[in-house]
Tab-separated table of C-alpha atoms in Angstrom:
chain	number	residue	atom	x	y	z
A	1	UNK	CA	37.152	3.239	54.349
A	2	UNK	CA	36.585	1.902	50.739
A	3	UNK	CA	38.129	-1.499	51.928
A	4	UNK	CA	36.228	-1.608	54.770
A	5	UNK	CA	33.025	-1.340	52.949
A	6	UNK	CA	34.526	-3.709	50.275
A	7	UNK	CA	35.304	-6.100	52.799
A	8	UNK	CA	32.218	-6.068	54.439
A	9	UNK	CA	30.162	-6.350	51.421
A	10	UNK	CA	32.470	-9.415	50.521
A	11	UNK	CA	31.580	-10.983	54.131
A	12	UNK	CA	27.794	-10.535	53.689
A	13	UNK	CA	27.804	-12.450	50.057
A	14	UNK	CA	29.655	-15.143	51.467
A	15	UNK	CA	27.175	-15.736	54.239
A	16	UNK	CA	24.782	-15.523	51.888
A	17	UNK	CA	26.265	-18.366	49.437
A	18	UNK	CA	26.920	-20.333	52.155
A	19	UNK	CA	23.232	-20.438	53.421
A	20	UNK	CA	21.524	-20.653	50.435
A	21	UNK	CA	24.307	-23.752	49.793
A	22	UNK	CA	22.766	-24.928	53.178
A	23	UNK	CA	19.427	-24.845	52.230
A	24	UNK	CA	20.295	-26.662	48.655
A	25	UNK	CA	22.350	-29.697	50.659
A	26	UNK	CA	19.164	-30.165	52.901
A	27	UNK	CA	16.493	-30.372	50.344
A	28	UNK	CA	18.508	-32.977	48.170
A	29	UNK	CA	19.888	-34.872	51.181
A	30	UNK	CA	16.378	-34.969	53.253
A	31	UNK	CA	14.126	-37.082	50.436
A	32	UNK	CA	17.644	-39.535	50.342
A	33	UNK	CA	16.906	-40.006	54.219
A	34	UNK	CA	13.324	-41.045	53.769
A	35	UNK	CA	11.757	-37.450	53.827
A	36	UNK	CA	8.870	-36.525	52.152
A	37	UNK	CA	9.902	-33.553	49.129
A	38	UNK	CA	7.188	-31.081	50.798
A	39	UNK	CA	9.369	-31.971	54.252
A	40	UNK	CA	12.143	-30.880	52.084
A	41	UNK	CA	11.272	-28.028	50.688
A	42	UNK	CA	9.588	-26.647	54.138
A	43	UNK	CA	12.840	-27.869	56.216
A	44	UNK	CA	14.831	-26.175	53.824
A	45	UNK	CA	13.154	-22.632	53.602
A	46	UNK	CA	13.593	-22.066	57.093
A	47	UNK	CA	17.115	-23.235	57.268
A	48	UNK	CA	18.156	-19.145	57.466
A	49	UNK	CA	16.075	-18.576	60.714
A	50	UNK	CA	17.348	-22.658	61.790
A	51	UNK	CA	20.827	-21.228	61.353
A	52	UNK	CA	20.824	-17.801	62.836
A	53	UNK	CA	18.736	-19.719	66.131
A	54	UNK	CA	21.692	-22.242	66.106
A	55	UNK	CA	24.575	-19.906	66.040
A	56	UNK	CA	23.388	-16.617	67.686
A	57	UNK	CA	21.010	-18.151	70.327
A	58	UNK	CA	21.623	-21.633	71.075
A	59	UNK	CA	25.317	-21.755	70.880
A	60	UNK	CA	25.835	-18.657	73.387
A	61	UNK	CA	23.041	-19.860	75.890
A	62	UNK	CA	24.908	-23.524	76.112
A	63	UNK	CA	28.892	-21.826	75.707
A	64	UNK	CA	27.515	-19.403	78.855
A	65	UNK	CA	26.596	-22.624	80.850
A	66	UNK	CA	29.870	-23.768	80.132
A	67	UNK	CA	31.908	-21.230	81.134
A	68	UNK	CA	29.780	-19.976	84.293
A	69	UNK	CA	31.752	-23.106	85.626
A	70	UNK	CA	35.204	-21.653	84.384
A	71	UNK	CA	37.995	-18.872	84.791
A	72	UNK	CA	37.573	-17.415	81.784
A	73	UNK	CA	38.624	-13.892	80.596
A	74	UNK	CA	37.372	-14.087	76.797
A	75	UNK	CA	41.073	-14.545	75.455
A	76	UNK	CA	42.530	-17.398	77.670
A	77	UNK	CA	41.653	-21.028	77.761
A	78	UNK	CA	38.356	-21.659	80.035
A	79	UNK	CA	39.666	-23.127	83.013
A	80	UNK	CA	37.505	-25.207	84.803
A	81	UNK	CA	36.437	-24.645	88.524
A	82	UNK	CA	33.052	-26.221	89.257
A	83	UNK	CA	30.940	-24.089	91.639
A	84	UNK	CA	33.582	-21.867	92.624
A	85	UNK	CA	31.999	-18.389	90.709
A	86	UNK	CA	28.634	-19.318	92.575
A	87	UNK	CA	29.888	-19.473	95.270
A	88	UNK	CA	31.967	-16.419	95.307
A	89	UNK	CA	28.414	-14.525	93.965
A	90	UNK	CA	26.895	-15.593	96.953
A	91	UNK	CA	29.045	-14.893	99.524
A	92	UNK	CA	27.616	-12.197	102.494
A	93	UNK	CA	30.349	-9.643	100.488
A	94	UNK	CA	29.616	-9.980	97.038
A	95	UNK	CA	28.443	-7.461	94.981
A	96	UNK	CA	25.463	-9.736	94.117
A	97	UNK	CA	23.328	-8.788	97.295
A	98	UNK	CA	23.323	-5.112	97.001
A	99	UNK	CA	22.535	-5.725	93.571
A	100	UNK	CA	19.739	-7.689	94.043
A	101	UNK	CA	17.972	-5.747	96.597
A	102	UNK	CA	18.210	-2.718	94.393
A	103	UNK	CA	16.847	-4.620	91.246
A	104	UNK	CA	14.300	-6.486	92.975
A	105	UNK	CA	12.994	-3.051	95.339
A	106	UNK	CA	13.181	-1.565	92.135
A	107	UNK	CA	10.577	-3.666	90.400
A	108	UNK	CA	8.393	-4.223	93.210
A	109	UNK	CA	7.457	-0.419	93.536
A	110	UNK	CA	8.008	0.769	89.643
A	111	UNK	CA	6.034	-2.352	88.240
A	112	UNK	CA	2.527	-2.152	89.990
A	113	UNK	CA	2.644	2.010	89.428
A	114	UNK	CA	3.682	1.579	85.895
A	115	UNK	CA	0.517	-1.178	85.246
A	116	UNK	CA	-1.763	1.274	87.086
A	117	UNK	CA	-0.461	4.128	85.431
A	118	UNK	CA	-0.582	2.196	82.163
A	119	UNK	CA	-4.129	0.852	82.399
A	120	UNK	CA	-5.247	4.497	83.180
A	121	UNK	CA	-3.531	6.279	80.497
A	122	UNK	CA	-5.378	2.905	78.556
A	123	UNK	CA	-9.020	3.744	79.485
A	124	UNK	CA	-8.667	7.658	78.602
A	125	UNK	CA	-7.593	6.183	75.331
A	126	UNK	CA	-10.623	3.758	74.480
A	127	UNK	CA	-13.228	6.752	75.289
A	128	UNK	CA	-14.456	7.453	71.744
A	129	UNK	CA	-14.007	11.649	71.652
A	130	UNK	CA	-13.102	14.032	68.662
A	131	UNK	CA	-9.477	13.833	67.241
A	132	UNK	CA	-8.473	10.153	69.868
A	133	UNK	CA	-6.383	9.278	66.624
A	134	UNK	CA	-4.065	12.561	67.815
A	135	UNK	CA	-3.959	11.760	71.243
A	136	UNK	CA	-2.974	8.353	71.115
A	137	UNK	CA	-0.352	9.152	68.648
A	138	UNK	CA	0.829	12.022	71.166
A	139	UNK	CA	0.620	9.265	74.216
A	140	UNK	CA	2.707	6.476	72.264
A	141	UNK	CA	5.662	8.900	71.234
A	142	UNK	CA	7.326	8.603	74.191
A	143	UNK	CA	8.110	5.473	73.200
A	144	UNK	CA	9.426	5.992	69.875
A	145	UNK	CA	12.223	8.492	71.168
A	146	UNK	CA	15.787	6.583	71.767
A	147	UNK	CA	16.677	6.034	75.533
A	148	UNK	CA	19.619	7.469	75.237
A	149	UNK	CA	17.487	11.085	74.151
A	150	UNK	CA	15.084	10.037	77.080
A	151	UNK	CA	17.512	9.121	79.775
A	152	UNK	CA	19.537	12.819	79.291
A	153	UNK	CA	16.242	14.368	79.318
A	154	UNK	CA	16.056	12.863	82.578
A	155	UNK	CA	19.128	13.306	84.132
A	156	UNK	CA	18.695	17.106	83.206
A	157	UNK	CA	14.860	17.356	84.852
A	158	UNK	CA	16.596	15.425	88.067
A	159	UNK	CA	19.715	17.195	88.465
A	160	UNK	CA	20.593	19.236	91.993
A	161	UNK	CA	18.990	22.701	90.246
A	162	UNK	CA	16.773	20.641	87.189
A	163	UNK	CA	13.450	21.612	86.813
A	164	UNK	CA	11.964	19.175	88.761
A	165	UNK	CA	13.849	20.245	91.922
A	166	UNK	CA	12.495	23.830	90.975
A	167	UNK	CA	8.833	22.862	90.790
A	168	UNK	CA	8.571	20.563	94.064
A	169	UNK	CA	10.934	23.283	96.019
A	170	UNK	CA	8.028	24.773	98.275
A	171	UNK	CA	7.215	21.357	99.138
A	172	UNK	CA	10.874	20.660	100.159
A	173	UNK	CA	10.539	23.610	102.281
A	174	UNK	CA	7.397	22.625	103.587
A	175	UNK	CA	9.484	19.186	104.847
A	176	UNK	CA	12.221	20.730	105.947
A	177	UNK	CA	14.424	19.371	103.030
A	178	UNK	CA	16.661	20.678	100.580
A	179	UNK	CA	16.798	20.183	96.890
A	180	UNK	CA	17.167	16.038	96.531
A	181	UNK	CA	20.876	15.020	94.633
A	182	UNK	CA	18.962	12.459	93.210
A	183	UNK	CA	21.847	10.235	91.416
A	184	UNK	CA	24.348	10.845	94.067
A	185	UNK	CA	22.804	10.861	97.575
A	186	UNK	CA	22.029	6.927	98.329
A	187	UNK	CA	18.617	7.680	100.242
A	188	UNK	CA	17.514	9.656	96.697
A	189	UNK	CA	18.958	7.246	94.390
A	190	UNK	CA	15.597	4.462	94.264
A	191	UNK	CA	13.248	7.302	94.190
A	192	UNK	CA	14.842	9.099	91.354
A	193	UNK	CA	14.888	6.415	89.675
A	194	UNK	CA	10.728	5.479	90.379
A	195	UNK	CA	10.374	8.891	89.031
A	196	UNK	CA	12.085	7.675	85.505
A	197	UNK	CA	10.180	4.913	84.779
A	198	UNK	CA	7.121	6.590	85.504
A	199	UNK	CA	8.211	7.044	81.054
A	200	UNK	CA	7.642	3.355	80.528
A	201	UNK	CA	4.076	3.530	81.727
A	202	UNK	CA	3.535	4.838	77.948
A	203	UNK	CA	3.797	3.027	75.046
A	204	UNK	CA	3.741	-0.906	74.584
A	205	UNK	CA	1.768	-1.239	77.659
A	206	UNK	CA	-1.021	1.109	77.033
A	207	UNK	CA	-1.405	-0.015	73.569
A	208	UNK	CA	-1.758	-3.832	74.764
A	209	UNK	CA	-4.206	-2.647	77.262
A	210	UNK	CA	-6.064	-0.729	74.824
A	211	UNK	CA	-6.433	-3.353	72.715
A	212	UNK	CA	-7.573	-5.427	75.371
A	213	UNK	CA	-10.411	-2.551	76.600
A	214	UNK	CA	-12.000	-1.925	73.255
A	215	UNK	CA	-12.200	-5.989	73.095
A	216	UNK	CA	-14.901	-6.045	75.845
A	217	UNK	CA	-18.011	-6.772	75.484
A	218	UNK	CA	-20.897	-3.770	75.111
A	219	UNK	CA	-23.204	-5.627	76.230
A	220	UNK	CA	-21.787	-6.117	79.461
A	221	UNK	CA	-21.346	-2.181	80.087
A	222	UNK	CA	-25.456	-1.978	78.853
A	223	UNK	CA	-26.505	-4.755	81.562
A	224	UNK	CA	-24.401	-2.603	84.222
A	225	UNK	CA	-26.133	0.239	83.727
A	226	UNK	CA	-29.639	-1.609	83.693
A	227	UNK	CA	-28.355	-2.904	87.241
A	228	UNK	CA	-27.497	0.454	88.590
A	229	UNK	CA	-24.257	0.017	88.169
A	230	UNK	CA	-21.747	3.418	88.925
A	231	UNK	CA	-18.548	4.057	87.404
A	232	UNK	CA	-16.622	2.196	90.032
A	233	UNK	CA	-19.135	-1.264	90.213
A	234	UNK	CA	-18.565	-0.887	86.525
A	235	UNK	CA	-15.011	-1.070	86.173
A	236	UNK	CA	-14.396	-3.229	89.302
A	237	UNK	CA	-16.764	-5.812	87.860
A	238	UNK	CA	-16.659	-5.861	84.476
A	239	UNK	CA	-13.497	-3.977	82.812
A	240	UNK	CA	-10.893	-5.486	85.354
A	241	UNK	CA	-11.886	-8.596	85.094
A	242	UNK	CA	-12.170	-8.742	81.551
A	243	UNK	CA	-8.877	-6.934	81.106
A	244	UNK	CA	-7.309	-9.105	83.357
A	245	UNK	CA	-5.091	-11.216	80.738
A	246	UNK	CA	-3.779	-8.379	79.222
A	247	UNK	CA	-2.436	-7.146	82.502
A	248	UNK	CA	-1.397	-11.069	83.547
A	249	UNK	CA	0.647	-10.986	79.924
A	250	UNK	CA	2.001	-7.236	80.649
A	251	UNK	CA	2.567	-7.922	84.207
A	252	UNK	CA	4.569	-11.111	83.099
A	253	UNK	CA	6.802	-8.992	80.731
A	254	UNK	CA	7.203	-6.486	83.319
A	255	UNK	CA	8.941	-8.695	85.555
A	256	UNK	CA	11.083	-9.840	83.064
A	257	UNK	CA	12.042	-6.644	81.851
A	258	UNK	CA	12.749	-5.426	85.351
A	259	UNK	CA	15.212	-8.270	86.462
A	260	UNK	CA	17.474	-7.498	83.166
A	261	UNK	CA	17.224	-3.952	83.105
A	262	UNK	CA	20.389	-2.329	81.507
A	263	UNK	CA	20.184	0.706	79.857
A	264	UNK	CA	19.064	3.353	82.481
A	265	UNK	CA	22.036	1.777	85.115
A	266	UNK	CA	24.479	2.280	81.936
A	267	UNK	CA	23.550	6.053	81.314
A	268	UNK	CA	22.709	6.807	85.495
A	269	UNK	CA	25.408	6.305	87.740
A	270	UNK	CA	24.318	5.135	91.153
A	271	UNK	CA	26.468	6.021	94.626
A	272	UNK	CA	28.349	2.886	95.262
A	273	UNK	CA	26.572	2.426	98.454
A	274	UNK	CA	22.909	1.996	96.564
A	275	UNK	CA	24.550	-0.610	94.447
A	276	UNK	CA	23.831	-1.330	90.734
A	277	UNK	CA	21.473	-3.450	88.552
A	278	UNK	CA	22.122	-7.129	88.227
A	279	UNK	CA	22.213	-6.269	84.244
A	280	UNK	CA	24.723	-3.699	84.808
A	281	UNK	CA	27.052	-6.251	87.090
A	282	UNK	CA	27.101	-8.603	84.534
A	283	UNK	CA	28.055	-6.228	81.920
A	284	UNK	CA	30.617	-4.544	83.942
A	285	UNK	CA	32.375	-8.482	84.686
A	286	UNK	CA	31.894	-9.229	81.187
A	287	UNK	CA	33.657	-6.074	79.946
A	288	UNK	CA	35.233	-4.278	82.401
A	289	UNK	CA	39.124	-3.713	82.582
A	290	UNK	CA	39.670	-6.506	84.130
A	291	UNK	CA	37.307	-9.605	82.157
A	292	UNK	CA	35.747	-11.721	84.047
A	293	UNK	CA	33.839	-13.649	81.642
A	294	UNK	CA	32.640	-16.582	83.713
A	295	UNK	CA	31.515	-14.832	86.836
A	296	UNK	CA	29.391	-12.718	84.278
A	297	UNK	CA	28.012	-16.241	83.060
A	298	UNK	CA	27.522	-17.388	86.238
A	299	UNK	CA	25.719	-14.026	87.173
A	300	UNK	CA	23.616	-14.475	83.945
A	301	UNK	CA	22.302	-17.757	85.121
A	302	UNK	CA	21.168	-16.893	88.455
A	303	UNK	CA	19.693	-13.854	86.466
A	304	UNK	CA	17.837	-16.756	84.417
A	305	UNK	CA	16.740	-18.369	88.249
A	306	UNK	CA	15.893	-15.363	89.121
A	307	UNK	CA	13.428	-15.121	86.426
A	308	UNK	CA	12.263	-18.025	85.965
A	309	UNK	CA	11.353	-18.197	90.295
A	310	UNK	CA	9.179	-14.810	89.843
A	311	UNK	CA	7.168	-15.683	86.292
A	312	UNK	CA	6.388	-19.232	88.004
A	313	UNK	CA	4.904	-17.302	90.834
A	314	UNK	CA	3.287	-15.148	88.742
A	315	UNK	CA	1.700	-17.786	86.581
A	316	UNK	CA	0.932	-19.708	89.584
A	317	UNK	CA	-1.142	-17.165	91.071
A	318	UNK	CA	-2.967	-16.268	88.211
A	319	UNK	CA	-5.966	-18.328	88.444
A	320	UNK	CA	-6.777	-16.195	91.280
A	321	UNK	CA	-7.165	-13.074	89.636
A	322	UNK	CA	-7.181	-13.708	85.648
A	323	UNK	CA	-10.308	-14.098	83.981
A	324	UNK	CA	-11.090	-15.451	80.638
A	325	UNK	CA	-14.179	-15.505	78.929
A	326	UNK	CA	-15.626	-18.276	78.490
A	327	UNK	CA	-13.718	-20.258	80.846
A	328	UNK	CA	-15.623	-22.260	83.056
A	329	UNK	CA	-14.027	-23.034	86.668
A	330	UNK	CA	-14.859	-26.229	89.096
């Protein structure tokens, strides 16, 4: 274990020499090329971040390109076979569809809830009462507590005879339904898993939409009430609007987050008839037992499509519904 340590240690001060011998080469080589010393200097003070971009984000975005057009296992030598991965991912069979439709229902129904939900939990905040320091310290600690903590908690509260099941059972009743399985009966599986992100409506959100509520205006809320205004004229008119591009920069986020969700579909296993998340099939390719290392890359990219598609759309659309103060419209 010593060695280890050792080792590692020995590792780290190597990468460290070999930076900071980066960072000397560049700011005597760059004034030989014609560059100002303050370029220099400047160039040469980022160089770490330059680096760690280069290697850890660059490289792997262009090396995935490359082998989403290969057979590739992550030991063998990328063989290359054009289109052939797409095309397999979009075949009527593939895995890709069921996939899809589960990631994409997913964050059409948990995404306007959780902004709703969010923005609510938001306006409770921004009320000036005794001891608000306390409750919004109570409110964002959800989000401090490790998934892995949260997502157990969950899958205890959801189980066949959890808590949950106990509290809604004269409702079942009332239905004419039994307890929900709701991780291992297919028509449960989406709604159990509304029910968990119902958690994400706290933290990061509400505190962006906080910030953007105790930004507006007083003076607006004073004129309101000189109008006549009630509680919903008020918030209809003034604090949506003017909270509007904190929700357009949430709401863009959201989407993001909810294509290339991971974690829950690693800790909640799904009936294979409800399918998984499009983050989870690309980790399973990746590093399942049998590697499949460019269908994964391929999968990744059409992830990227994927994304890119929806935050166009929402960007597109948002000059019908975000306001910004100030702006002035033809």
């Amino acid at each position: 274990m010593t060695q280890l340590y050792i080792r590692t240690l020995v590792d780290y001060l190597l990468a460290g020499i070999g930076i900071v011998a980066v960072m000397f080469a560049v700011y005597y080589l760059l004034p030989r090329l014609g560059a100002k010393k303050e370029t220099a200097a400047g160039v040469a003070l980022i160089m770490p971040w330059l680096l760690g971009f280069l290697l850890w984000t660059l490289y792997p975005i262009g090396a995935s390109l490359y082998y989403s057009f290969t057979d590739f296992n992550g030991l063998q030598t990328p063989e290359w076979v054009g289109l052939d991965n797409y095309r397999r991912l979009l075949q009527p069979s593939s895995f890709f569809w069921p996939s899809l439709r589960l990631t994409m229902l997913y964050g059409v129904l948990s995404l306007p809830f959780g902004l709703a939900l969010s923005l609510a939990i938001a306006m409770l905040l921004a009320r000036d009462v005794k001891g608000i320091g306390f409750w919004r310290t109570m409110f964002y600690l959800p989000a401090v507590i490790p998934s892995v903590a949260t997502f157990i908690l969950w899958l205890w509260l959801l189980s066949t005879n959890g808590l949950f099941n106990q509290i809604f059972s004269p409702l079942y009743r009332l239905i004419g339904i039994g307890n929900p399985s709701w991780f291992t009966d297919p028509r449960f599986a989406l709604p159990g898993l509304l029910i968990m992100s119902i958690w994400g409506a706290f933290g990061a959100n509400t505190v962006i939409l906080l910030a953007g509520l105790k930004n507006i205006p007083k003076h607006l809320y004073e004129a309101a009430d000189i109008d006549g205004a009630g509680a919903w004229a008020k918030f209809w008119n003034v604090t949506l609007p003017m909270v509007s591009p904190s929700l357009f920069y949430t709401l863009v986020l959201g989407v993001i987050a909810a294509v290339k969700i991971l974690d829950v579909g690693l800790f909640v296993r799904l009936p294979r008839e409800s399918g998984t998340f499009l983050g989870v099939l690309v980790y399973q390719y990746a590093f399942g037992t049998r590697s499949l290392m460019g269908y994964a890359s391929a999968l990744s990219w059409l992830m990227l499509l994927i994304i890119a598609v929806l935050t166009a759309i929402v960007f597109r659309t948002s000059a019908l519904w975000v306001f910004y103060e100030g702006e002035k419209r033809g």
